[in-house]
XYZ file of C-alpha atoms in Angstrom:
484
model
C 0.000 0.000 0.000
C 1.479 3.299 -1.063
C 1.945 6.238 1.282
C -0.875 8.721 0.713
C 0.692 11.774 2.289
C -0.026 14.794 0.080
C 2.017 17.905 -0.309
C 0.805 20.820 1.754
C -2.099 22.602 0.116
C -2.707 19.938 -2.511
C -6.107 18.322 -2.828
C -6.863 14.670 -2.249
C -8.079 12.972 -5.408
C -10.933 10.447 -5.449
C -11.315 8.593 -8.736
C -14.904 7.596 -9.600
C -15.636 4.711 -11.976
C -19.344 4.202 -12.816
C -20.873 1.426 -14.859
C -21.411 3.006 -18.301
C -25.176 3.547 -18.284
C -27.427 6.514 -17.443
C -28.872 4.919 -14.300
C -25.376 4.412 -12.915
C -23.612 7.549 -14.120
C -26.254 9.852 -12.603
C -26.066 8.674 -8.950
C -22.274 8.402 -9.035
C -22.020 11.931 -10.397
C -24.257 12.994 -7.522
C -21.826 11.234 -5.172
C -18.872 13.078 -6.685
C -20.689 16.392 -6.175
C -21.530 15.394 -2.601
C -17.825 14.914 -1.853
C -17.197 18.427 -3.143
C -19.917 19.735 -0.840
C -18.224 18.110 2.163
C -15.529 20.780 1.865
C -12.866 18.316 3.026
C -10.422 19.029 0.227
C -11.393 16.143 -2.058
C -11.113 16.566 -5.808
C -13.224 14.125 -7.861
C -11.890 12.628 -11.086
C -14.738 11.012 -13.034
C -13.646 8.278 -15.452
C -15.967 7.002 -18.181
C -15.692 5.489 -21.656
C -15.391 8.124 -24.336
C -18.970 7.726 -25.598
C -20.279 8.578 -22.109
C -17.710 11.318 -21.577
C -18.513 13.069 -24.839
C -22.233 13.120 -24.056
C -21.634 14.527 -20.574
C -19.408 17.289 -21.941
C -21.787 18.102 -24.787
C -24.802 18.490 -22.521
C -23.367 20.627 -19.753
C -24.673 24.166 -20.097
C -22.435 27.216 -19.934
C -22.791 27.548 -16.174
C -21.660 23.977 -15.628
C -18.780 24.341 -18.072
C -17.542 27.342 -16.136
C -17.375 25.271 -12.982
C -15.919 21.997 -14.247
C -12.694 21.031 -15.976
C -12.907 18.453 -18.754
C -9.914 16.242 -19.496
C -9.867 13.936 -22.502
C -7.302 11.522 -23.792
C -6.604 13.915 -26.666
C -5.691 16.748 -24.289
C -4.646 15.229 -20.984
C -3.253 17.751 -18.545
C -3.143 18.522 -14.859
C -5.481 21.197 -13.545
C -4.435 23.902 -11.164
C -5.848 21.993 -8.180
C -9.236 23.664 -8.457
C -10.916 22.081 -5.443
C -14.462 23.070 -6.387
C -14.604 21.200 -9.678
C -14.966 17.689 -11.078
C -12.471 16.515 -13.670
C -13.876 14.277 -16.405
C -11.524 11.787 -18.044
C -12.339 9.655 -21.069
C -10.888 6.204 -21.668
C -11.311 3.977 -24.740
C -13.700 1.042 -24.636
C -12.849 -0.519 -27.985
C -16.062 0.575 -29.688
C -14.589 3.620 -31.381
C -15.950 3.927 -34.899
C -18.677 1.336 -34.291
C -22.427 1.790 -33.985
C -23.783 2.506 -30.507
C -26.064 -0.502 -31.000
C -22.978 -2.671 -30.509
C -22.798 -1.675 -26.844
C -25.147 -4.229 -25.341
C -24.692 -5.726 -21.878
C -22.335 -8.502 -22.948
C -20.169 -6.480 -25.315
C -19.788 -3.829 -22.602
C -18.833 -6.543 -20.150
C -16.112 -7.773 -22.516
C -14.844 -4.214 -22.981
C -14.734 -3.672 -19.214
C -12.799 -6.887 -18.654
C -10.360 -6.715 -21.593
C -10.027 -3.159 -22.902
C -10.710 -0.606 -20.188
C -8.490 -1.834 -17.275
C -5.167 -0.841 -18.844
C -6.470 2.633 -19.664
C -7.873 3.180 -16.172
C -4.584 2.068 -14.654
C -2.763 4.655 -16.751
C -5.188 7.373 -15.586
C -4.775 6.425 -11.916
C -0.988 6.301 -12.121
C -0.863 9.603 -14.040
C -2.718 11.300 -11.173
C 0.219 10.530 -8.912
C 0.290 10.046 -5.161
C -2.549 12.479 -4.512
C -5.080 9.705 -5.239
C -6.500 8.592 -1.890
C -9.323 6.342 -3.069
C -11.013 4.825 -6.100
C -14.803 4.569 -5.791
C -16.059 1.769 -8.021
C -19.610 0.968 -9.078
C -19.935 -2.689 -8.155
C -21.246 -3.471 -11.625
C -17.896 -2.166 -12.875
C -16.048 -4.497 -10.513
C -13.155 -4.853 -12.971
C -11.933 -1.496 -11.640
C -11.478 -2.972 -8.134
C -8.609 -5.084 -9.447
C -7.073 -2.057 -11.179
C -7.090 -0.078 -7.919
C -5.574 -3.017 -6.065
C -2.743 -3.278 -8.628
C -2.056 0.425 -8.161
C -1.997 0.063 -4.365
C -4.913 2.489 -3.982
C -7.673 2.180 -1.413
C -10.936 1.244 -3.060
C -14.535 1.607 -1.966
C -17.558 0.107 -3.667
C -20.611 2.041 -4.756
C -23.982 0.310 -4.883
C -26.309 2.408 -7.081
C -29.521 0.530 -6.299
C -31.671 -0.360 -3.308
C -29.653 -2.033 -0.577
C -32.161 -4.908 -0.397
C -31.033 -5.936 -3.888
C -27.419 -6.068 -2.707
C -28.550 -8.296 0.134
C -30.185 -10.574 -2.451
C -26.942 -10.824 -4.428
C -24.976 -11.525 -1.242
C -27.398 -14.395 -0.552
C -26.466 -16.183 -3.810
C -24.055 -18.685 -2.164
C -26.713 -19.626 0.402
C -29.306 -20.070 -2.335
C -26.948 -22.388 -4.233
C -26.116 -24.409 -1.110
C -29.783 -24.794 -0.234
C -30.642 -25.967 -3.738
C -32.963 -23.047 -4.427
C -30.911 -22.199 -7.522
C -28.354 -24.170 -9.491
C -24.688 -23.210 -9.683
C -25.564 -21.422 -12.931
C -28.313 -19.356 -11.275
C -31.328 -21.230 -12.640
C -34.237 -21.582 -10.177
C -34.669 -25.205 -9.126
C -38.119 -24.495 -7.748
C -40.586 -21.904 -9.001
C -41.838 -20.585 -5.712
C -42.176 -17.426 -3.627
C -39.336 -16.745 -1.197
C -38.422 -14.187 1.427
C -34.700 -13.594 1.101
C -34.619 -11.285 4.118
C -36.430 -11.678 7.431
C -39.804 -9.918 7.500
C -39.394 -8.612 3.967
C -41.755 -8.860 0.966
C -42.025 -12.083 -0.974
C -40.143 -12.393 -4.253
C -40.751 -15.089 -6.856
C -37.743 -17.155 -7.917
C -38.662 -16.109 -11.471
C -37.846 -12.499 -10.556
C -34.157 -12.751 -9.622
C -32.094 -9.897 -11.156
C -30.021 -12.104 -13.463
C -32.995 -13.844 -15.116
C -33.045 -11.760 -18.286
C -33.214 -13.056 -21.848
C -32.420 -16.536 -23.127
C -31.136 -19.359 -20.947
C -27.588 -18.710 -22.176
C -27.957 -14.988 -21.400
C -29.276 -15.762 -17.915
C -26.320 -18.026 -17.149
C -23.883 -15.408 -18.434
C -25.505 -12.693 -16.340
C -25.365 -14.931 -13.270
C -21.638 -15.452 -13.888
C -21.288 -11.665 -14.061
C -23.011 -11.308 -10.681
C -20.986 -14.040 -8.965
C -17.763 -12.460 -10.218
C -18.980 -9.077 -8.957
C -19.778 -10.604 -5.573
C -16.352 -12.272 -5.307
C -14.539 -9.031 -6.096
C -16.692 -6.987 -3.714
C -15.704 -9.260 -0.831
C -12.234 -7.709 -0.951
C -13.677 -4.293 -0.095
C -13.799 -2.647 3.300
C -16.651 -0.286 2.485
C -19.619 0.074 0.203
C -21.329 3.438 -0.201
C -24.959 2.576 -0.916
C -27.350 4.783 -2.872
C -30.062 3.905 -0.375
C -31.607 5.832 2.468
C -30.513 5.147 6.075
C -34.020 4.045 7.148
C -34.413 1.331 4.496
C -36.048 -1.823 5.893
C -33.183 -4.112 4.930
C -30.919 -2.193 7.328
C -33.040 -3.054 10.340
C -31.911 -6.636 10.920
C -29.191 -6.358 13.556
C -27.847 -9.892 13.059
C -27.454 -9.418 9.306
C -25.811 -6.047 9.795
C -23.177 -7.506 12.104
C -22.409 -10.304 9.672
C -22.376 -8.168 6.544
C -18.987 -7.358 5.100
C -17.943 -4.973 3.657
C -19.247 -2.229 5.886
C -22.226 -0.627 4.144
C -22.832 3.090 4.541
C -26.186 4.371 3.167
C -25.510 7.806 1.700
C -28.771 8.674 -0.100
C -30.470 11.099 -0.723
C -27.574 12.413 -2.786
C -29.462 14.670 -5.165
C -31.891 16.616 -2.971
C -29.586 19.473 -2.025
C -27.473 19.640 -5.174
C -27.768 22.974 -6.950
C -26.736 21.819 -10.434
C -28.509 19.397 -12.719
C -26.762 16.314 -14.058
C -26.455 15.996 -17.825
C -28.592 13.396 -19.559
C -26.873 11.000 -21.914
C -29.728 11.622 -24.338
C -31.088 14.900 -25.622
C -34.089 15.946 -23.549
C -37.218 17.277 -25.200
C -38.112 20.250 -23.017
C -41.204 21.033 -25.073
C -43.092 18.585 -22.863
C -42.772 21.085 -19.992
C -44.496 23.777 -22.035
C -47.195 21.264 -22.908
C -47.658 20.397 -19.212
C -48.099 24.075 -18.345
C -51.332 24.020 -20.353
C -52.837 21.017 -18.557
C -54.954 20.765 -15.405
C -53.425 19.726 -12.090
C -53.019 15.976 -11.550
C -54.527 15.205 -14.952
C -51.549 13.688 -16.775
C -50.071 10.179 -16.712
C -46.294 10.145 -17.160
C -45.045 6.950 -18.824
C -41.394 5.927 -18.952
C -39.686 2.554 -18.826
C -36.187 3.868 -18.296
C -32.954 3.636 -20.219
C -31.472 0.295 -19.259
C -33.281 -2.441 -21.190
C -35.482 -2.386 -24.274
C -38.739 -0.854 -23.013
C -41.438 -3.535 -23.170
C -41.275 -4.984 -26.666
C -43.026 -3.909 -29.854
C -46.224 -5.891 -29.243
C -46.670 -4.408 -25.778
C -45.985 -0.923 -27.115
C -48.953 -1.478 -29.414
C -51.085 -2.881 -26.582
C -50.322 0.029 -24.282
C -50.997 2.537 -27.054
C -54.424 1.038 -27.667
C -55.152 1.135 -23.916
C -54.140 4.806 -23.676
C -56.279 5.687 -26.671
C -59.313 3.967 -25.141
C -58.817 5.449 -21.663
C -59.047 9.040 -22.826
C -56.537 10.308 -20.225
C -53.908 12.929 -20.980
C -50.396 11.464 -21.020
C -46.700 12.005 -21.715
C -44.960 8.919 -23.079
C -41.173 8.591 -23.294
C -40.702 6.397 -26.349
C -37.619 6.376 -28.544
C -38.048 6.651 -32.296
C -36.797 3.098 -32.756
C -39.787 1.774 -30.779
C -42.490 3.872 -32.419
C -42.868 1.287 -35.164
C -44.958 -0.626 -32.637
C -47.573 2.132 -32.467
C -50.875 1.523 -34.280
C -51.228 3.312 -37.613
C -52.477 6.864 -37.058
C -52.186 6.610 -33.255
C -50.120 9.768 -32.746
C -52.496 11.849 -34.835
C -55.616 10.519 -33.083
C -54.314 11.319 -29.575
C -52.411 14.497 -30.441
C -54.881 16.737 -28.609
C -54.221 15.032 -25.253
C -50.737 13.563 -25.459
C -47.064 14.324 -25.818
C -44.727 11.601 -27.072
C -41.008 12.347 -26.685
C -37.796 10.382 -27.200
C -36.417 11.504 -23.828
C -37.777 13.810 -21.141
C -36.312 15.956 -18.356
C -37.780 13.458 -15.913
C -37.324 15.243 -12.606
C -38.919 18.431 -13.941
C -41.794 16.418 -15.417
C -42.450 14.526 -12.184
C -42.392 17.719 -10.145
C -44.925 19.401 -12.415
C -48.340 20.047 -10.886
C -50.098 18.599 -13.971
C -48.601 15.120 -13.501
C -50.676 12.948 -11.201
C -49.489 9.416 -11.935
C -46.336 7.690 -13.083
C -46.428 4.421 -15.066
C -42.938 3.103 -14.392
C -40.627 0.104 -14.711
C -39.601 0.669 -11.057
C -35.946 1.445 -11.656
C -34.338 2.661 -8.440
C -33.524 6.192 -9.632
C -37.042 6.575 -11.022
C -38.514 5.252 -7.787
C -36.619 7.768 -5.670
C -37.494 10.617 -8.044
C -41.179 9.658 -7.811
C -40.964 9.698 -4.008
C -39.190 13.046 -4.090
C -41.997 14.377 -6.300
C -44.678 12.505 -4.299
C -46.321 10.942 -7.348
C -48.502 7.826 -7.253
C -47.050 4.851 -9.087
C -48.393 2.336 -11.553
C -45.747 -0.385 -11.474
C -44.813 -2.570 -14.410
C -41.375 -4.074 -13.615
C -39.494 -5.573 -16.539
C -36.152 -6.975 -15.385
C -33.248 -6.812 -12.957
C -33.752 -5.105 -9.607
C -37.116 -3.702 -10.655
C -39.097 -6.593 -9.167
C -37.542 -6.078 -5.730
C -38.196 -2.342 -5.919
C -41.783 -2.982 -6.995
C -42.416 -5.292 -4.038
C -41.352 -2.553 -1.642
C -43.369 0.109 -3.474
C -46.556 -1.961 -3.482
C -46.391 -4.233 -0.428
C -44.281 -2.361 2.130
C -44.542 1.356 1.399
C -47.936 1.099 -0.342
C -47.329 4.097 -2.589
C -48.245 2.362 -5.834
C -50.120 -0.484 -7.506
C -48.616 -3.250 -9.613
C -50.219 -4.006 -12.958
C -49.689 -7.415 -14.562
C -50.075 -6.198 -18.119
C -50.378 -3.043 -20.207
C -53.778 -3.718 -21.747
C -56.847 -1.556 -21.217
C -58.227 -3.640 -18.344
C -54.954 -3.707 -16.388
C -54.095 -0.023 -16.816
C -57.665 1.127 -16.129
C -57.905 -0.985 -12.972
C -54.498 0.199 -11.763
C -55.465 3.835 -12.240
C -58.726 3.277 -10.422
C -56.934 1.744 -7.438
C -54.373 4.528 -7.049
C -57.055 7.186 -7.478
C -59.412 5.597 -4.951
C -56.729 5.016 -2.290
C -57.302 8.098 -0.124
C -54.381 7.270 2.191
C -51.763 6.953 -0.557
C -51.085 10.687 -0.618
C -50.324 10.630 3.106
C -48.087 7.558 2.732
C -46.176 9.304 -0.054
C -45.609 12.281 2.187
C -44.365 10.049 5.007
C -42.137 8.167 2.568
C -40.677 11.437 1.398
C -39.810 12.332 4.991
C -38.228 8.902 5.551
C -36.061 9.109 2.470
C -35.415 12.831 1.998
C -36.516 14.637 5.119
C -34.133 16.491 7.398
C -33.301 13.457 9.522
C -32.608 11.259 6.487
C -30.367 13.932 4.979
C -28.533 14.376 8.271
C -27.834 10.647 8.590
C -26.714 10.309 4.977
C -24.418 13.326 5.236
C -23.031 12.020 8.510
C -22.209 8.667 6.902
C -20.513 10.332 3.959
C -18.567 12.673 6.222
C -17.528 9.683 8.344
C -16.039 8.066 5.278
C -14.440 11.350 4.213
C -12.922 11.820 7.672
C -11.452 8.331 7.477
C -9.841 9.051 4.117
C -8.471 12.367 5.393
C -7.073 10.719 8.518
C -5.462 7.901 6.582
C -4.023 10.385 4.105
C -2.200 12.145 6.926
C -1.046 8.905 8.486
C -0.142 7.206 5.223
C -1.610 4.021 6.700
C -3.432 1.035 5.256
C -6.970 -0.290 5.603
C -8.963 0.158 8.760
C -10.926 -2.615 10.416
C -14.715 -2.547 10.429
C -14.807 -1.717 14.120
C -12.690 1.394 13.582
C -15.759 3.201 12.337
């Protein structure tokens, strides 16, 4: 382990490595900003593949550009130790000159394992001895090994609900008990409770069960490798609120390694907006201004997986046309082929269909009353922050776990089992008739983003920052769990 002592007056660099997707870049960028707000002398260096980097740079407005330094491989240089900025560094991923379609889950995984490590190692070593920590998204676990080779302290970042991390940690127990095979396939199709006193999850809803059988096995291998690498960590900074139910089991907390520090809400008090990796259509905000309060359904299935399939796009479109409600639908051009002929023209007087929306501004708008969502974690937290009722249609990954909490524990939404007229109409009726849901949303907001939640999250982050500062001065190695 290298000595981390910095020269007097120099900042302490933290290198951030997100998984290259919108739902991962956004919370990690919030984390980097939160470290700046700690005012402990940390300088974030944010490392992404070039295709992510270029989109971030392109979409920062003039105000953001004036407050951030961008570093690319074409013009790599050292800044003047500006401690109130984030440096953005691009590294190759091997896709240069290829279509963006080529970057699916498995090709990105190959790039992360075979192409990106050498480039990240060069970036870390070029930063010199001022680097005090590398914060790695656990889904980019390849970067843990890079940090270890460089002799740099490394902390994990879990961008989703902590209960999902607990589910992944339980994989070895599920294999030993025969619940799943050693390739992740359910041996019994049954409901289970993977945490004491927590909502039931079907074995068909595990996060790695996506796509064909071969794809599911490959994804399970990805998760087991991620789990093995994360066991070398001392800390995980979790994008989950301190009062989450899965934190309340004392026995599990004592046994859980690495030490998990919930540090959400990260975005509530940030004064600058994160860039979207896609161009936002702000015209939907002008359209919302003309609508009545609580009259609009906002529909978005996120950015991670293909929305819901062409046939279901058609089914949902027909349901929306029959319902007669006003709606905003986030639907990329590539998926509009699934729309019925003439659909957009027939509903044009009560709808707005956009390729990508400024989601937080849309959810906060007075005209939006309901959110039809895939239950991604970032979307879930943004809905809670905006106190919007949820119609839940989970598709894959962690979304089923999130949905179970939304519907069964927090009771701030209703799950629909399809996107046809009957399912959507019944779901809307249930959320509209539930007179207590508004109060539960308000209470959930206080739990996740109220003053006490913010105080606890900030305290956890400052605790970690204090540790890094102390170890920087001492030039010492890892601390034991009990040292916190």
